[in-house]
Short mmCIF file of C-alpha atoms in Angstrom, two decimals:
data_model
loop_
_atom_site.label_atom_id
_atom_site.label_comp_id
_atom_site.label_asym_id
_atom_site.label_seq_id
_atom_site.Cartn_x
_atom_site.Cartn_y
_atom_site.Cartn_z
CA MET A 1365 5.74 43.18 9.22
CA PRO A 1366 9.14 41.81 10.85
CA GLN A 1367 10.09 38.42 10.17
CA TYR A 1368 11.76 35.73 13.09
CA ASP A 1369 13.53 33.22 12.52
CA MET A 1370 12.69 30.45 14.88
CA ILE A 1371 15.26 31.43 17.86
CA PHE A 1372 12.31 34.15 18.92
CA ASP A 1373 13.80 37.32 20.25
CA TYR A 1374 11.54 38.92 22.45
CA ASP A 1375 13.56 42.12 23.26
CA THR A 1376 13.85 42.70 19.28
CA CYS A 1377 10.23 42.13 18.89
CA LEU A 1378 9.16 45.11 21.37
CA LEU A 1379 11.76 47.30 19.92
CA GLU A 1380 9.75 46.94 16.19
CA SER A 1381 6.36 46.37 17.27
CA ASN A 1382 3.46 46.30 19.87
CA ILE A 1383 3.21 43.96 22.46
CA PHE A 1384 0.06 42.07 21.29
CA TYR A 1385 1.64 41.12 18.24
CA CYS A 1386 4.76 39.84 20.15
CA LEU A 1387 3.18 37.78 22.28
CA ARG A 1388 1.56 35.87 18.87
CA GLU A 1389 4.78 35.90 17.61
CA LEU A 1390 6.12 34.03 20.79
CA TRP A 1391 2.80 32.06 21.02
CA GLY A 1392 3.75 31.07 17.65
CA TYR A 1393 7.20 30.30 17.45
CA LYS A 1394 7.67 29.08 21.13
CA VAL A 1395 4.51 26.99 21.29
CA ALA A 1396 2.39 26.36 18.10
CA VAL A 1397 5.04 26.16 15.46
CA PRO A 1398 7.22 23.36 17.75
CA ILE A 1399 3.82 21.22 18.84
CA SER A 1400 2.99 21.07 14.92
CA ASN A 1401 6.35 20.05 13.45
CA THR A 1402 6.35 17.55 15.76
CA ILE A 1403 2.93 16.45 15.25
CA VAL A 1404 3.63 16.35 11.71
CA TYR A 1405 7.28 15.09 10.72
CA ASP A 1406 7.54 12.93 13.40
CA TYR A 1407 3.89 10.87 13.47
CA VAL A 1408 2.67 11.84 10.35
CA ASN A 1409 5.24 11.64 8.12
CA GLY A 1410 7.43 9.51 9.83
CA GLY A 1411 10.64 11.43 10.26
CA ASN A 1412 10.77 13.00 7.15
CA ARG A 1413 11.49 16.23 7.70
CA ASN A 1414 12.55 17.55 3.86
CA PHE A 1415 9.71 16.21 2.70
CA TYR A 1416 7.64 19.33 3.06
CA VAL A 1417 10.51 21.64 3.10
CA ASP A 1418 11.27 20.89 -0.49
CA ARG A 1419 7.49 20.81 -1.73
CA TYR A 1420 5.99 23.55 0.06
CA PRO A 1421 8.42 26.06 1.04
CA ASN A 1422 6.25 28.50 2.99
CA GLY A 1423 7.02 27.40 6.22
CA ASN A 1424 10.47 28.27 5.82
CA ASN A 1425 10.16 31.78 3.66
CA VAL A 1426 8.77 34.93 4.67
CA ARG A 1427 5.43 36.11 2.59
CA SER A 1428 5.84 36.26 -0.58
CA VAL A 1429 2.69 39.17 -1.40
CA GLY A 1430 1.72 42.09 0.91
CA ASP A 1431 -2.03 41.48 0.67
CA SER A 1432 -3.85 38.34 1.65
CA ASN A 1433 -7.17 39.85 1.30
CA PHE A 1434 -7.84 39.09 -2.80
CA ILE A 1435 -11.50 38.54 -3.43
CA ALA A 1436 -13.63 42.22 -4.59
CA GLU A 1437 -15.79 43.88 -2.49
CA SER A 1438 -18.29 43.91 -4.79
CA SER A 1439 -18.42 39.92 -4.05
CA PHE A 1440 -20.17 40.28 -0.71
CA PHE A 1441 -22.97 41.56 -2.62
CA MET A 1442 -23.28 37.86 -4.32
CA HIS A 1443 -23.80 36.53 -1.18
CA ILE A 1444 -26.68 38.44 -0.18
CA ILE A 1445 -28.23 37.65 -3.81
CA LEU A 1446 -27.68 33.63 -2.67
CA ALA A 1447 -29.52 34.34 0.51
CA ALA A 1448 -32.32 36.01 -0.80
CA ILE A 1449 -32.71 33.23 -3.18
CA GLY A 1450 -32.60 30.74 -0.54
CA LEU A 1451 -35.48 32.43 1.19
CA SER A 1452 -37.65 32.52 -2.13
CA ILE A 1453 -36.96 28.71 -2.64
CA LEU A 1454 -37.78 28.01 1.34
CA SER A 1455 -41.06 30.10 0.71
CA ILE A 1456 -41.73 27.97 -2.16
CA ILE A 1457 -40.66 24.86 -0.78
CA ASP A 1458 -42.61 25.24 3.01
CA LYS A 1459 -46.30 26.73 1.67
CA LYS A 1460 -46.59 24.47 -1.97
CA ILE A 1461 -44.33 21.45 -2.92
CA GLY A 1462 -43.86 20.21 1.51
CA LYS A 1463 -47.15 21.26 2.47
CA LEU A 1464 -48.46 18.94 -0.74
CA ILE A 1465 -46.10 15.59 -0.18
CA ALA A 1466 -47.04 15.98 3.53
CA THR A 1467 -50.58 16.82 3.33
CA GLY A 1468 -51.62 14.68 0.31
CA TYR A 1469 -49.17 11.86 -0.09
CA PHE A 1470 -48.51 11.50 3.30
CA GLY A 1471 -51.70 11.98 5.06
CA ILE A 1472 -49.85 14.47 7.97
CA LYS A 1473 -52.39 16.49 9.85
CA ASP A 1474 -51.78 17.51 12.55
CA GLU A 1475 -50.76 21.08 12.38
CA THR A 1476 -47.31 20.69 14.68
CA ASP A 1477 -46.15 17.64 12.46
CA LEU A 1478 -46.66 19.35 9.42
CA LYS A 1479 -44.85 22.17 10.15
CA ARG A 1480 -41.78 20.30 11.42
CA PHE A 1481 -41.91 18.10 8.31
CA ILE A 1482 -41.77 21.15 6.15
CA GLU A 1483 -38.83 22.84 8.07
CA CYS A 1484 -37.32 18.90 7.72
CA PHE A 1485 -38.32 18.72 4.12
CA TRP A 1486 -36.62 22.61 2.90
CA GLN A 1487 -33.18 21.13 4.95
CA PHE A 1488 -33.08 17.59 3.34
CA SER A 1489 -33.67 19.78 -0.14
CA TYR A 1490 -31.02 21.31 -0.11
CA TYR A 1491 -28.29 19.76 2.08
CA PHE A 1492 -28.92 16.57 -0.47
CA PRO A 1493 -27.86 17.97 -3.91
CA ILE A 1494 -25.33 20.62 -2.11
CA THR A 1495 -23.65 17.54 -0.70
CA ILE A 1496 -23.27 15.76 -3.80
CA PHE A 1497 -21.82 19.05 -5.66
CA GLY A 1498 -19.81 19.51 -2.65
CA PHE A 1499 -18.16 16.20 -3.15
CA CYS A 1500 -17.75 16.14 -6.51
CA VAL A 1501 -15.65 19.52 -5.76
CA LEU A 1502 -13.89 18.22 -3.26
CA LEU A 1503 -12.62 14.72 -4.23
CA THR A 1504 -11.61 16.34 -8.08
CA LYS A 1505 -8.90 18.10 -5.89
CA SER A 1506 -5.59 17.03 -5.42
CA TRP A 1507 -5.37 19.30 -2.11
CA PHE A 1508 -7.83 17.29 -0.87
CA TRP A 1509 -5.90 13.89 -1.09
CA ASN A 1510 -2.75 15.60 -0.89
CA THR A 1511 -3.60 17.87 2.16
CA ALA A 1512 -0.25 20.18 2.51
CA GLU A 1513 -1.28 21.72 -1.42
CA CYS A 1514 -3.89 23.77 0.42
CA TRP A 1515 -1.14 25.83 1.93
CA GLU A 1516 1.42 25.51 -1.18
CA PRO A 1517 2.54 28.78 -2.72
CA PRO A 1518 1.37 31.40 -4.02
CA PHE A 1519 -0.95 30.60 -0.70
CA PRO A 1520 -2.90 32.74 0.61
CA THR A 1521 -3.45 34.07 -2.94
CA GLN A 1522 -4.12 31.22 -4.96
CA PRO A 1523 -6.22 31.43 -7.55
CA VAL A 1524 -10.25 29.97 -6.83
CA GLU A 1525 -11.81 27.20 -9.59
CA LEU A 1526 -15.53 28.23 -10.23
CA ASP A 1527 -16.96 25.03 -9.28
CA THR A 1528 -15.08 25.88 -5.66
CA TYR A 1529 -16.33 29.58 -5.66
CA ILE A 1530 -19.96 28.25 -7.06
CA PHE A 1531 -19.58 26.11 -3.96
CA TYR A 1532 -18.55 28.42 -1.14
CA THR A 1533 -20.66 31.06 -2.16
CA THR A 1534 -23.66 29.32 -2.22
CA GLN A 1535 -22.89 28.18 1.21
CA ILE A 1536 -22.16 31.53 2.63
CA GLY A 1537 -25.97 32.47 1.22
CA TRP A 1538 -27.00 29.68 3.07
CA TYR A 1539 -25.98 29.79 6.49
CA LEU A 1540 -26.83 33.56 6.52
CA HIS A 1541 -30.26 32.47 5.62
CA CYS A 1542 -30.25 30.22 8.56
CA THR A 1543 -28.61 32.41 10.61
CA VAL A 1544 -31.78 35.13 9.67
CA PHE A 1545 -34.05 32.32 10.01
CA THR A 1546 -33.40 31.02 13.09
CA LEU A 1547 -33.41 34.22 14.93
CA TYR A 1548 -36.72 35.35 13.29
CA PHE A 1549 -38.55 32.45 12.26
CA ASP A 1550 -37.68 29.20 13.23
CA ARG A 1551 -39.66 27.29 16.57
CA LYS A 1552 -37.17 27.88 19.37
CA ILE A 1553 -36.38 24.41 19.86
CA LYS A 1554 -34.01 23.63 23.18
CA ASP A 1555 -31.13 23.83 21.87
CA PHE A 1556 -32.00 27.18 19.82
CA TYR A 1557 -29.02 29.23 21.43
CA VAL A 1558 -26.50 26.31 20.55
CA MET A 1559 -27.77 26.50 17.02
CA LEU A 1560 -27.48 29.46 16.54
CA THR A 1561 -23.97 29.63 18.09
CA HIS A 1562 -23.32 27.08 15.58
CA HIS A 1563 -24.58 29.33 12.62
CA VAL A 1564 -22.74 32.26 13.42
CA ALA A 1565 -19.59 30.42 13.89
CA THR A 1566 -20.02 28.82 10.42
CA LEU A 1567 -20.93 32.15 9.18
CA CYS A 1568 -18.29 34.04 10.42
CA LEU A 1569 -15.94 31.58 9.13
CA LEU A 1570 -16.52 30.60 5.87
CA TYR A 1571 -16.40 34.85 4.51
CA PRO A 1572 -13.71 35.88 6.40
CA SER A 1573 -11.67 32.20 4.96
CA PHE A 1574 -12.54 32.63 1.53
CA ALA A 1575 -11.25 36.64 1.41
CA THR A 1576 -7.92 35.23 3.05
CA GLY A 1577 -7.46 32.72 0.54
CA HIS A 1578 -8.49 29.57 3.13
CA TYR A 1579 -10.82 28.51 0.99
CA ARG A 1580 -9.47 24.88 0.44
CA VAL A 1581 -9.44 23.81 4.31
CA GLY A 1582 -13.43 25.66 4.24
CA VAL A 1583 -14.23 23.51 1.39
CA ILE A 1584 -12.97 20.14 3.33
CA ILE A 1585 -14.76 21.42 6.54
CA LEU A 1586 -17.82 22.36 4.96
CA CYS A 1587 -18.02 18.36 3.58
CA SER A 1588 -17.37 17.02 6.31
CA LEU A 1589 -20.12 18.79 8.42
CA ASP A 1590 -23.05 18.63 5.42
CA ILE A 1591 -23.38 15.17 4.83
CA CYS A 1592 -25.37 14.58 8.19
CA ASP A 1593 -27.65 16.67 7.66
CA ILE A 1594 -29.27 14.37 4.91
CA PHE A 1595 -29.85 11.68 7.16
CA LEU A 1596 -30.95 13.68 10.10
CA HIS A 1597 -33.43 15.07 8.16
CA TRP A 1598 -34.44 12.06 6.97
CA ILE A 1599 -34.72 10.41 9.71
CA LYS A 1600 -37.20 13.25 11.54
CA MET A 1601 -39.27 13.44 8.52
CA LEU A 1602 -39.95 9.93 8.78
CA ARG A 1603 -40.80 10.36 12.38
CA PHE A 1604 -43.58 12.71 11.44
CA VAL A 1605 -45.18 10.67 8.97
CA ASP A 1606 -45.04 7.62 11.08
CA ASN A 1607 -47.45 9.54 13.36
CA ALA A 1608 -49.81 9.63 10.57
CA HIS A 1609 -49.61 6.21 9.60
CA HIS A 1610 -47.25 3.68 10.84
CA VAL A 1611 -43.68 3.46 9.12
CA SER A 1612 -41.67 0.07 9.33
CA ASP A 1613 -39.42 -0.34 12.65
CA PHE A 1614 -36.84 -1.87 10.65
CA ILE A 1615 -36.58 1.64 8.08
CA LYS A 1616 -36.47 4.04 11.30
CA THR A 1617 -33.77 1.89 12.88
CA GLY A 1618 -31.85 1.28 10.24
CA THR A 1619 -32.05 5.06 8.82
CA TYR A 1620 -30.81 6.04 12.33
CA VAL A 1621 -28.04 3.53 12.21
CA ALA A 1622 -26.83 5.47 9.09
CA LEU A 1623 -27.14 8.85 10.70
CA VAL A 1624 -24.78 7.96 14.05
CA LEU A 1625 -22.24 6.58 11.89
CA ALA A 1626 -22.25 9.05 9.60
CA TRP A 1627 -21.83 11.58 12.20
CA ILE A 1628 -19.00 9.26 13.64
CA ILE A 1629 -17.09 8.76 10.69
CA PHE A 1630 -17.85 12.24 9.07
CA ARG A 1631 -18.34 15.53 11.89
CA VAL A 1632 -16.10 13.37 14.20
CA GLY A 1633 -13.36 11.41 12.42
CA PHE A 1634 -13.20 13.20 9.08
CA PHE A 1635 -13.51 16.94 10.89
CA PHE A 1636 -11.11 16.07 13.86
CA PHE A 1637 -8.50 14.01 12.09
CA LYS A 1638 -8.82 15.66 8.24
CA ALA A 1639 -10.25 19.10 8.60
CA LEU A 1640 -8.76 20.45 11.76
CA TYR A 1641 -5.28 18.76 11.92
CA VAL A 1642 -5.01 20.71 8.17
CA ALA A 1643 -6.47 24.09 9.78
CA SER A 1644 -4.66 23.97 13.12
CA VAL A 1645 -1.66 22.08 12.43
CA GLU A 1646 -0.63 21.75 8.66
CA ALA A 1647 -1.36 25.39 8.31
CA VAL A 1648 1.74 26.22 11.28
CA THR A 1649 3.91 23.57 9.57
CA VAL A 1650 3.38 23.99 5.87
CA GLY A 1651 1.79 27.08 5.38
CA GLY A 1652 4.23 28.31 8.10
CA TRP A 1653 3.31 31.09 10.63
CA GLN A 1654 3.88 33.91 8.78
CA ASN A 1655 1.44 33.02 7.30
CA ALA A 1656 -1.00 32.26 9.80
CA ASP A 1657 -2.20 35.83 10.72
CA TYR A 1658 -5.62 34.81 11.11
CA TRP A 1659 -4.69 31.06 12.95
CA GLY A 1660 -6.04 31.78 16.26
CA TYR A 1661 -9.21 33.08 15.06
CA TYR A 1662 -10.11 30.19 12.54
CA ASN A 1663 -9.31 27.26 15.38
CA THR A 1664 -10.89 29.03 18.06
CA LEU A 1665 -14.18 29.06 15.76
CA LEU A 1666 -13.33 25.17 14.78
CA PHE A 1667 -13.38 24.22 18.08
CA VAL A 1668 -16.23 26.06 18.84
CA ILE A 1669 -18.08 24.22 16.28
CA ALA A 1670 -16.25 21.19 17.53
CA ILE A 1671 -17.05 21.08 20.51
CA LEU A 1672 -20.94 21.17 19.05
CA GLN A 1673 -20.71 17.97 17.35
CA ILE A 1674 -19.82 16.18 20.38
CA TYR A 1675 -22.64 17.66 21.74
CA TRP A 1676 -25.14 17.11 19.05
CA LEU A 1677 -23.47 13.62 18.91
CA TYR A 1678 -24.49 12.93 22.49
CA CYS A 1679 -27.95 13.96 22.06
CA ILE A 1680 -28.17 11.42 19.24
CA LEU A 1681 -27.12 8.54 20.91
CA LEU A 1682 -29.25 9.61 23.75
CA ILE A 1683 -32.26 9.08 21.34
CA GLY A 1684 -30.98 5.21 21.23
CA TYR A 1685 -30.43 4.69 24.33
CA LYS A 1686 -34.22 6.20 25.18
CA TYR A 1687 -35.58 3.82 22.21
CA VAL A 1688 -34.09 0.58 23.80
CA ARG A 1689 -34.35 1.31 26.94
CA PHE A 1690 -38.01 3.09 27.25
CA GLY A 1691 -39.54 1.89 24.52
CA ASP A 1692 -39.57 5.61 23.32
CA GLU A 1693 -39.63 6.68 19.79
CA LEU A 1694 -36.85 8.06 17.52
CA ASP A 1695 -37.90 11.62 18.23
CA ASP A 1696 -34.96 14.46 18.59
CA VAL A 1697 -34.85 15.29 21.97
CA ARG A 1698 -34.22 18.99 21.64
CA ASP A 1699 -37.71 19.12 20.70
CA LEU A 1700 -38.77 17.86 23.75
CA SER A 1701 -38.32 20.96 25.71
CA ASN A 1702 -40.06 19.75 29.22
CA ALA A 1703 -40.88 17.00 31.06
CA ASN A 1704 -44.95 17.18 29.98
CA ASP A 1705 -43.53 16.49 26.78
CA ILE A 1706 -41.33 13.99 27.34
CA ALA A 1707 -44.01 12.29 29.37
CA LYS A 1708 -47.03 13.04 26.25
CA LYS A 1709 -44.47 11.57 24.29
CA ARG A 1710 -43.60 8.46 25.67
CA ASN A 1711 -47.07 7.49 26.78
CA LEU A 1712 -48.28 8.05 23.06
CA SER A 1713 -45.77 5.72 22.06
CA ARG A 1714 -46.86 3.22 24.67
CA LYS A 1715 -49.84 3.46 23.62
CA LYS A 1716 -49.18 2.57 19.99
CA LYS A 1717 -47.14 -0.54 21.18
CA ASN A 1718 -49.97 -1.89 23.18
#
């Protein structure tokens, strides 16, 4: 693969390569690199242009290795096994533990609420421990505190620590499981296709990113997303319990506020200003455009996921607005798929309060 200086020669590129590669290089050196350099050097790093060049020379050097695919093909079977284990655990929790807690302890008798509680219980049972494990992995890594190290040599063949490998492969298995269940087993709620798009986009990010050495950025992204699911499924479980017997409004409101704050802090602030910054800006400036073969692919999918986070934040805020404005219960608006469902829930809420 030919390498070029920052002064890009399109005619020379055409002589040595195909037009698609030349357009990619033209975009990189004329648009992506100048914009990224301006953001990193002038705004983030206070004009010190030598800092990254001295410590992480990838940006000025050609690729140091020829093959970035350093994960053995057989590892993919590990992901399949993890997905199968996830399905088995789901079956056990849903049919036994979740149902026992819902009916025996909370007294949930409504069939729809029971199914929803079991579903949320499984999601909560996964996200709570995996989030703790993910942050234990993330906070002990120097590349989290100094994100430029995500691209340090010998990127993209940096060694993978065992805890990072376990966390990453578990997450791949989980999202594979989620994709299958969303398609064939889960209830078809209002944002079915939105949720399916999220799972597919995440799955298309995870395995390729691990196989091409972008796993450090991947861990940052996963941790920024997973923590909110703890609060989300907790408040949904509270709602189903509340249908069986009253739960304090203070508890429900407090959990809702915690969800909103967590979403804004992690899925908007942390994801946009930490994860996306590393993946889109530092990947070019620190990692070097020479090493950014998958930059467009990854950032397109990340952009899709970012749009979904804004959409879901809107849905969450809409719940709070209806609670304050109309006295509705704190229901997931995605579950109320038509006007009759909304009216039924609103009437039930008013009857309870009267």
